[in-house]
mmCIF file of C-alpha atoms in Angstrom:
data_model
loop_
_atom_site.group_PDB
_atom_site.id
_atom_site.type_symbol
_atom_site.label_atom_id
_atom_site.label_comp_id
_atom_site.label_asym_id
_atom_site.label_seq_id
_atom_site.Cartn_x
_atom_site.Cartn_y
_atom_site.Cartn_z
ATOM 1 C CA UNK A 1 147.785 59.980 -26.526
ATOM 2 C CA UNK A 2 146.988 57.211 -24.071
ATOM 3 C CA UNK A 3 146.839 59.513 -21.154
ATOM 4 C CA UNK A 4 144.073 61.590 -23.196
ATOM 5 C CA UNK A 5 142.299 58.413 -24.018
ATOM 6 C CA UNK A 6 142.226 57.544 -20.544
ATOM 7 C CA UNK A 7 140.887 60.570 -19.127
ATOM 8 C CA UNK A 8 138.094 60.256 -21.783
ATOM 9 C CA UNK A 9 137.294 56.707 -20.411
ATOM 10 C CA UNK A 10 137.535 58.106 -16.829
ATOM 11 C CA UNK A 11 134.884 60.873 -17.692
ATOM 12 C CA UNK A 12 132.797 58.439 -19.295
ATOM 13 C CA UNK A 13 133.016 56.154 -15.946
ATOM 14 C CA UNK A 14 132.150 59.400 -13.820
ATOM 15 C CA UNK A 15 135.109 59.339 -11.971
ATOM 16 C CA UNK A 16 135.873 62.479 -9.978
ATOM 17 C CA UNK A 17 139.567 61.650 -8.992
ATOM 18 C CA UNK A 18 142.251 60.364 -11.433
ATOM 19 C CA UNK A 19 145.949 59.701 -11.115
ATOM 20 C CA UNK A 20 147.587 59.492 -14.664
ATOM 21 C CA UNK A 21 151.209 58.103 -14.893
ATOM 22 C CA UNK A 22 153.186 58.769 -17.972
ATOM 23 C CA UNK A 23 156.450 57.881 -19.430
ATOM 24 C CA UNK A 24 157.195 61.101 -21.419
ATOM 25 C CA UNK A 25 159.094 63.389 -18.995
ATOM 26 C CA UNK A 26 158.355 66.314 -21.138
ATOM 27 C CA UNK A 27 154.579 65.759 -21.279
ATOM 28 C CA UNK A 28 154.519 64.968 -17.564
ATOM 29 C CA UNK A 29 156.306 68.168 -16.906
ATOM 30 C CA UNK A 30 154.207 70.459 -19.025
ATOM 31 C CA UNK A 31 151.024 69.022 -17.541
ATOM 32 C CA UNK A 32 152.173 69.255 -13.988
ATOM 33 C CA UNK A 33 153.060 73.019 -14.761
ATOM 34 C CA UNK A 34 149.460 73.292 -16.094
ATOM 35 C CA UNK A 35 151.195 75.413 -19.008
ATOM 36 C CA UNK A 36 150.369 74.888 -22.777
ATOM 37 C CA UNK A 37 153.255 74.526 -25.160
ATOM 38 C CA UNK A 38 153.505 75.665 -28.686
ATOM 39 C CA UNK A 39 155.494 72.780 -29.824
ATOM 40 C CA UNK A 40 153.782 69.610 -31.483
ATOM 41 C CA UNK A 41 153.202 68.305 -28.091
ATOM 42 C CA UNK A 42 151.485 71.350 -27.014
ATOM 43 C CA UNK A 43 148.026 70.300 -28.625
ATOM 44 C CA UNK A 44 148.265 67.061 -26.709
ATOM 45 C CA UNK A 45 148.894 69.144 -23.477
ATOM 46 C CA UNK A 46 146.117 71.474 -24.143
ATOM 47 C CA UNK A 47 143.613 68.654 -24.788
ATOM 48 C CA UNK A 48 144.991 66.756 -21.615
ATOM 49 C CA UNK A 49 144.650 70.189 -19.596
ATOM 50 C CA UNK A 50 141.138 70.647 -20.865
ATOM 51 C CA UNK A 51 140.120 67.094 -19.845
ATOM 52 C CA UNK A 52 141.539 67.483 -16.369
ATOM 53 C CA UNK A 53 139.464 70.475 -15.720
ATOM 54 C CA UNK A 54 136.382 68.337 -15.743
ATOM 55 C CA UNK A 55 137.515 66.330 -12.801
ATOM 56 C CA UNK A 56 137.331 67.184 -9.001
ATOM 57 C CA UNK A 57 140.882 66.349 -8.474
ATOM 58 C CA UNK A 58 143.604 65.132 -10.477
ATOM 59 C CA UNK A 59 147.309 64.164 -10.324
ATOM 60 C CA UNK A 60 149.910 63.569 -13.097
ATOM 61 C CA UNK A 61 152.961 61.591 -12.276
#
């Protein structure tokens, strides 16, 4: 959820390139694959992918 909040903040600042680091290996893997998941974490991944689409370039580590 922190990644999603950080992406909202980056958009408010008008940033075009973001690098997000995460400590949840499952979340990082799903976002890197750019694939939504139907588990509970899938809603979070869908939100993050939607937000990442608003940036010129992004990287999720």
